[in-house]
Short mmCIF file of C-alpha atoms and ligand atoms in Angstrom, two decimals:
data_model
loop_
_atom_site.label_atom_id
_atom_site.label_comp_id
_atom_site.label_asym_id
_atom_site.label_seq_id
_atom_site.Cartn_x
_atom_site.Cartn_y
_atom_site.Cartn_z
CA MET A 1054 -23.00 3.16 -0.41
CA SER A 1055 -20.00 5.13 -1.62
CA ALA A 1056 -20.46 8.20 -3.75
CA ASP A 1057 -20.21 7.95 -7.55
CA PHE A 1058 -16.62 8.62 -8.53
CA SER A 1059 -16.94 7.65 -12.19
CA ALA A 1060 -16.09 11.18 -13.44
CA TYR A 1061 -12.90 11.07 -11.36
CA ARG A 1062 -12.03 7.61 -12.68
CA ARG A 1063 -12.32 9.01 -16.20
CA LEU A 1064 -10.17 11.99 -15.24
CA PHE A 1065 -7.50 9.61 -13.94
CA LEU A 1066 -7.62 7.49 -17.11
CA ASP A 1067 -7.39 10.60 -19.31
CA TYR A 1068 -4.38 11.68 -17.28
CA THR A 1069 -2.68 8.30 -17.76
CA GLU A 1070 -3.36 8.47 -21.52
CA GLY A 1071 -0.88 11.35 -21.58
CA PHE A 1072 1.87 8.80 -20.84
CA ARG A 1073 1.10 6.41 -23.69
CA HIS A 1074 4.08 7.71 -25.64
CA VAL A 1075 6.49 6.49 -22.92
CA PRO A 1076 8.53 3.58 -24.33
CA ASP A 1077 8.29 0.20 -22.56
CA SER A 1078 5.35 1.46 -20.55
CA ALA A 1079 3.99 -1.94 -19.43
CA PRO A 1080 4.85 -1.08 -15.79
CA LEU A 1081 2.60 1.98 -16.09
CA ARG A 1082 -0.33 -0.19 -17.20
CA LEU A 1083 0.18 -2.22 -14.04
CA LYS A 1084 0.04 1.01 -12.03
CA VAL A 1085 -3.37 1.77 -13.54
CA GLU A 1086 -4.56 -1.66 -12.43
CA HIS A 1087 -3.04 -1.16 -8.98
CA THR A 1088 -4.73 2.24 -8.65
CA PHE A 1089 -8.19 0.89 -9.41
CA ARG A 1090 -7.75 -1.99 -7.00
CA VAL A 1091 -6.62 0.38 -4.25
CA MET A 1092 -9.60 2.64 -4.86
CA GLU A 1093 -11.97 -0.31 -4.90
CA HIS A 1094 -10.62 -1.41 -1.56
CA ALA A 1095 -10.87 2.10 -0.09
CA GLU A 1096 -14.54 2.16 -1.10
CA LEU A 1097 -15.02 -1.22 0.56
CA VAL A 1098 -13.39 0.03 3.78
CA VAL A 1099 -15.61 3.12 3.80
CA ASP A 1100 -18.72 1.03 3.11
CA SER A 1101 -17.92 -1.40 5.92
CA LEU A 1102 -17.15 1.15 8.64
CA ALA A 1103 -20.55 0.65 10.22
CA ASP A 1104 -19.58 -2.97 11.00
CA ASP A 1105 -16.20 -2.02 12.45
CA ALA A 1106 -16.76 -1.51 16.18
CA ARG A 1107 -13.73 0.75 16.63
CA GLU A 1108 -14.28 2.86 13.54
CA LYS A 1109 -18.02 3.20 13.07
CA GLN A 1110 -18.06 6.90 14.02
CA TRP A 1111 -16.20 7.69 10.79
CA ARG A 1112 -19.14 6.50 8.72
CA GLN A 1113 -20.90 9.73 9.68
CA ASN A 1114 -18.02 11.81 8.37
CA ALA A 1115 -18.86 12.09 4.67
CA THR A 1116 -16.05 14.58 4.08
CA ALA A 1117 -13.38 12.21 5.39
CA CYS A 1118 -14.86 9.19 3.57
CA ARG A 1119 -14.98 11.10 0.28
CA ALA A 1120 -11.42 12.37 0.73
CA ALA A 1121 -10.22 8.81 1.43
CA CYS A 1122 -11.66 7.42 -1.82
CA LEU A 1123 -10.29 10.32 -3.88
CA ALA A 1124 -6.87 10.01 -2.24
CA ALA A 1125 -6.86 6.29 -3.05
CA LEU A 1126 -7.52 7.11 -6.72
CA PHE A 1127 -4.71 9.63 -6.99
CA HIS A 1128 -2.22 8.25 -4.47
CA ASP A 1129 0.21 6.99 -7.13
CA CYS A 1130 -0.41 9.52 -9.92
CA GLY A 1131 3.19 10.65 -9.49
CA ARG A 1132 4.37 7.20 -10.60
CA PHE A 1133 3.66 8.20 -14.21
CA PRO A 1134 5.98 11.23 -14.43
CA GLN A 1135 8.44 9.36 -12.19
CA PHE A 1136 8.68 6.51 -14.72
CA GLU A 1137 8.67 8.88 -17.69
CA ARG A 1138 11.63 10.83 -16.29
CA TYR A 1139 13.66 8.19 -14.51
CA ARG A 1140 12.49 4.80 -15.93
CA THR A 1141 12.20 3.40 -12.43
CA PHE A 1142 9.75 3.17 -9.54
CA MET A 1143 12.58 3.15 -7.02
CA ASP A 1144 12.22 6.35 -5.05
CA ALA A 1145 15.76 6.08 -3.73
CA LYS A 1146 17.07 6.29 -7.29
CA SER A 1147 14.66 8.99 -8.46
CA VAL A 1148 12.19 11.04 -6.41
CA ASN A 1149 9.73 10.52 -3.57
CA HIS A 1150 6.73 9.41 -5.62
CA ALA A 1151 4.25 10.45 -2.92
CA LEU A 1152 5.52 14.02 -3.05
CA LEU A 1153 5.36 13.92 -6.85
CA SER A 1154 1.78 12.57 -6.66
CA PHE A 1155 0.84 15.41 -4.32
CA GLN A 1156 2.40 18.02 -6.63
CA THR A 1157 0.80 16.46 -9.72
CA MET A 1158 -2.65 16.51 -8.13
CA ARG A 1159 -2.26 20.04 -6.87
CA ASP A 1160 -0.77 21.50 -10.06
CA GLY A 1161 -3.18 19.56 -12.28
CA GLY A 1162 -6.17 20.82 -10.27
CA PHE A 1163 -7.51 17.25 -10.05
CA LEU A 1164 -9.67 18.12 -7.04
CA SER A 1165 -10.33 21.76 -7.88
CA GLU A 1166 -14.08 21.22 -7.76
CA GLU A 1167 -14.02 19.70 -4.30
CA GLU A 1168 -14.53 21.62 -1.07
CA PRO A 1169 -11.17 22.84 0.23
CA HIS A 1170 -11.43 20.58 3.29
CA VAL A 1171 -11.94 17.44 1.18
CA ARG A 1172 -9.11 18.50 -1.10
CA GLY A 1173 -6.77 19.22 1.82
CA LEU A 1174 -7.44 15.86 3.48
CA ALA A 1175 -6.97 13.95 0.23
CA GLN A 1176 -3.74 15.75 -0.63
CA CYS A 1177 -2.37 15.14 2.86
CA ALA A 1178 -3.11 11.40 2.59
CA VAL A 1179 -1.45 11.18 -0.82
CA LEU A 1180 1.63 12.95 0.50
CA LEU A 1181 1.89 10.63 3.51
CA HIS A 1182 0.82 7.32 2.01
CA ASN A 1183 4.35 5.88 1.71
CA ARG A 1184 5.86 7.17 4.98
CA HIS A 1185 7.53 4.57 7.14
CA ILE A 1186 6.29 6.42 10.24
CA LEU A 1187 3.49 8.99 10.18
CA PRO A 1188 3.93 12.40 11.81
CA GLY A 1189 2.52 12.42 15.34
CA MET A 1190 0.61 15.69 15.03
CA LEU A 1191 -1.90 14.59 12.41
CA SER A 1192 -5.53 15.36 13.23
CA PRO A 1193 -7.66 12.22 13.81
CA GLU A 1194 -9.48 13.02 10.57
CA ALA A 1195 -6.28 13.32 8.51
CA ARG A 1196 -5.00 10.15 10.15
CA PHE A 1197 -8.21 8.30 9.24
CA VAL A 1198 -8.04 9.34 5.58
CA THR A 1199 -4.34 8.47 5.38
CA ASP A 1200 -4.91 5.09 7.02
CA VAL A 1201 -7.68 4.15 4.56
CA VAL A 1202 -5.22 4.76 1.73
CA ARG A 1203 -2.35 2.96 3.47
CA ASP A 1204 -4.47 -0.10 4.31
CA SER A 1205 -5.86 -0.26 0.77
CA ASP A 1206 -2.44 0.20 -0.79
CA LYS A 1207 -0.90 -2.51 1.40
CA LEU A 1208 -3.61 -4.98 0.52
CA ASP A 1209 -2.83 -4.69 -3.17
CA ILE A 1210 0.93 -4.62 -2.56
CA PHE A 1211 0.53 -8.02 -0.83
CA ARG A 1212 -0.93 -9.34 -4.10
CA ILE A 1213 1.83 -7.81 -6.19
CA MET A 1214 4.63 -8.93 -3.89
CA VAL A 1215 3.39 -12.51 -3.70
CA GLY A 1216 3.60 -12.56 -7.49
CA TYR A 1217 7.24 -11.49 -7.34
CA LEU A 1218 8.16 -13.69 -4.38
CA GLU A 1219 6.77 -16.81 -5.97
CA ASN A 1220 7.66 -16.29 -9.63
CA ALA A 1221 10.69 -15.35 -11.68
CA LEU A 1222 8.95 -12.30 -13.16
CA PRO A 1223 10.89 -9.65 -15.03
CA GLU A 1224 12.11 -6.93 -12.65
CA ARG A 1225 11.84 -9.34 -9.70
CA ASP A 1226 15.29 -8.35 -8.60
CA ALA A 1227 14.55 -4.62 -8.69
CA VAL A 1228 11.16 -5.02 -6.97
CA LEU A 1229 12.81 -6.99 -4.19
CA LEU A 1230 15.44 -4.27 -3.89
CA HIS A 1231 18.23 -6.60 -5.07
CA VAL A 1232 18.21 -8.62 -1.86
CA LYS A 1233 19.81 -12.08 -1.93
CA ASP A 1234 17.65 -15.08 -2.70
CA GLU A 1235 19.02 -17.57 -0.17
CA PRO A 1236 16.15 -19.84 0.92
CA ASP A 1237 17.56 -20.49 4.41
CA ALA A 1238 18.84 -17.01 5.24
CA TRP A 1239 17.20 -14.13 7.09
CA THR A 1240 18.38 -11.08 9.03
CA PRO A 1241 18.04 -11.47 12.83
CA ARG A 1242 17.30 -7.77 13.24
CA VAL A 1243 14.26 -8.03 10.93
CA ALA A 1244 12.98 -11.04 12.93
CA GLU A 1245 13.53 -9.04 16.15
CA ASP A 1246 11.44 -6.22 14.69
CA VAL A 1247 8.59 -8.71 14.19
CA LEU A 1248 8.83 -9.82 17.83
CA ALA A 1249 8.92 -6.20 19.01
CA GLY A 1250 5.81 -5.42 16.95
CA ARG A 1251 7.70 -3.12 14.62
CA VAL A 1252 7.89 -2.92 10.85
CA ALA A 1253 11.49 -3.19 9.67
CA SER A 1254 13.16 -0.48 7.61
CA TYR A 1255 13.73 -1.24 3.94
CA GLY A 1256 17.40 -0.48 4.58
CA ASP A 1257 17.67 -3.53 6.86
CA LEU A 1258 16.44 -6.02 4.27
CA ARG A 1259 19.16 -8.30 2.92
CA PHE A 1260 17.38 -11.54 1.97
CA VAL A 1261 14.12 -12.49 0.28
CA ASN A 1262 13.00 -13.95 3.61
CA ASP A 1263 13.40 -10.51 5.18
CA PHE A 1264 10.76 -9.33 2.71
CA ARG A 1265 8.46 -12.11 3.89
CA LEU A 1266 8.98 -10.97 7.50
CA LEU A 1267 8.37 -7.34 6.55
CA LEU A 1268 5.13 -8.17 4.73
CA GLY A 1269 4.05 -10.25 7.71
CA ALA A 1270 4.74 -7.35 10.08
CA TRP A 1271 2.50 -5.15 7.94
CA MET A 1272 -0.42 -7.05 9.47
CA LEU A 1273 0.33 -5.07 12.65
CA GLU A 1274 -0.33 -1.85 10.79
CA LEU A 1275 -3.64 -2.74 9.16
CA ARG A 1276 -6.14 -0.49 10.87
CA PHE A 1277 -9.49 -1.55 9.45
CA ALA A 1278 -11.30 -4.83 10.07
CA ALA A 1279 -12.34 -4.91 6.39
CA THR A 1280 -8.69 -4.96 5.32
CA ARG A 1281 -7.71 -7.66 7.80
CA LYS A 1282 -10.68 -9.72 6.65
CA ALA A 1283 -9.83 -9.27 2.96
CA LEU A 1284 -6.22 -10.23 3.62
CA ALA A 1285 -7.23 -13.37 5.51
CA GLU A 1286 -9.68 -14.36 2.78
CA SER A 1287 -7.16 -13.74 -0.01
CA GLY A 1288 -4.82 -16.52 1.18
CA LEU A 1289 -1.87 -14.26 0.28
CA MET A 1290 -0.33 -14.17 3.74
CA GLU A 1291 -0.22 -17.97 3.91
CA VAL A 1292 1.87 -17.93 0.74
CA VAL A 1293 4.20 -15.24 2.14
CA LEU A 1294 4.75 -17.11 5.42
CA ALA A 1295 4.98 -20.60 3.89
CA GLY A 1296 8.23 -19.57 2.18
CA LEU A 1297 10.02 -18.88 5.48
CA PRO A 1298 12.58 -21.55 6.46
CA ASP A 1299 11.78 -24.02 9.20
CA GLU A 1300 14.56 -22.99 11.56
CA PRO A 1301 14.28 -23.03 15.37
CA LEU A 1302 15.80 -19.55 15.66
CA LEU A 1303 13.13 -18.14 13.37
CA ARG A 1304 10.28 -20.00 15.10
CA PRO A 1305 9.25 -17.23 17.57
CA ALA A 1306 8.88 -14.63 14.80
CA LYS A 1307 6.99 -17.10 12.59
CA ASP A 1308 4.69 -18.05 15.47
CA ARG A 1309 3.96 -14.37 16.07
CA LEU A 1310 3.05 -13.84 12.41
CA TYR A 1311 0.86 -16.96 12.23
CA ALA A 1312 -0.91 -15.77 15.41
CA LEU A 1313 -1.56 -12.40 13.77
CA LEU A 1314 -2.92 -14.10 10.68
CA ASP A 1315 -5.17 -16.22 12.84
CA LYS A 1316 -6.51 -13.06 14.47
CA CYS A 1317 -7.24 -11.58 11.04
CA ARG A 1318 -9.01 -14.80 10.06
CA LYS A 1319 -11.19 -14.82 13.19
CA GLU A 1320 -12.17 -11.21 12.62
CA GLY A 1321 -13.37 -12.17 9.19
CA ARG A 1322 -15.84 -14.72 10.46
FE1 FE2 B 1748 2.55 4.65 -3.67
#
């Protein structure tokens, strides 16, 4: 069983209350919901490590497991000052929200009562949670904590993105980075990334279908069996992939993604 983090949940909620004065703050309420879902998933990952053949040794590392859950809770705390100052969640048009989350946690003393090692691991994971590629020199422990947060974050982003892909929600255009909505178009380079087992760069995305390919390629990066299982059981990836056009040139990349999804599904059984 995970530790009791209810005092930290309250601390987070009290912190978010400080942003109630921000006009048009509905997006911030969604960030509170996202945060709690990410933390819930991080706790599930930590609780299921014993059943994960490749990861079970981490179950014995209470420091790393604790740091992972705390990092999941605070990973997006910088979104609140980001939105207050810039009225956007687009890092490219404002600030790196992971860096701002790290600074907010550190300056606010959110983890001041934790052991320095727990605090250091959690802060490192928060700082790195949105990196396209992680630094190679991370310790296995720091990498573990960071990966719990990244897996948990991705799982909830799948849910959020499916909502935007499938519905004409407000801000859809901004969330999808203003890519073109052409049902039959995709970028060959993004499909090549899928075949090469790489996750495309956001800068290469030009069409909504590129987003579908990118989200599909995220399956390659999910480290924990519990995340792959939750994704397979959610049915979200089927929705993402079903929107891709039925074009022979796209078939190899689609086949690769459906094979990955099948692997996730089998792991869940
Ligand atoms: Fe984030």
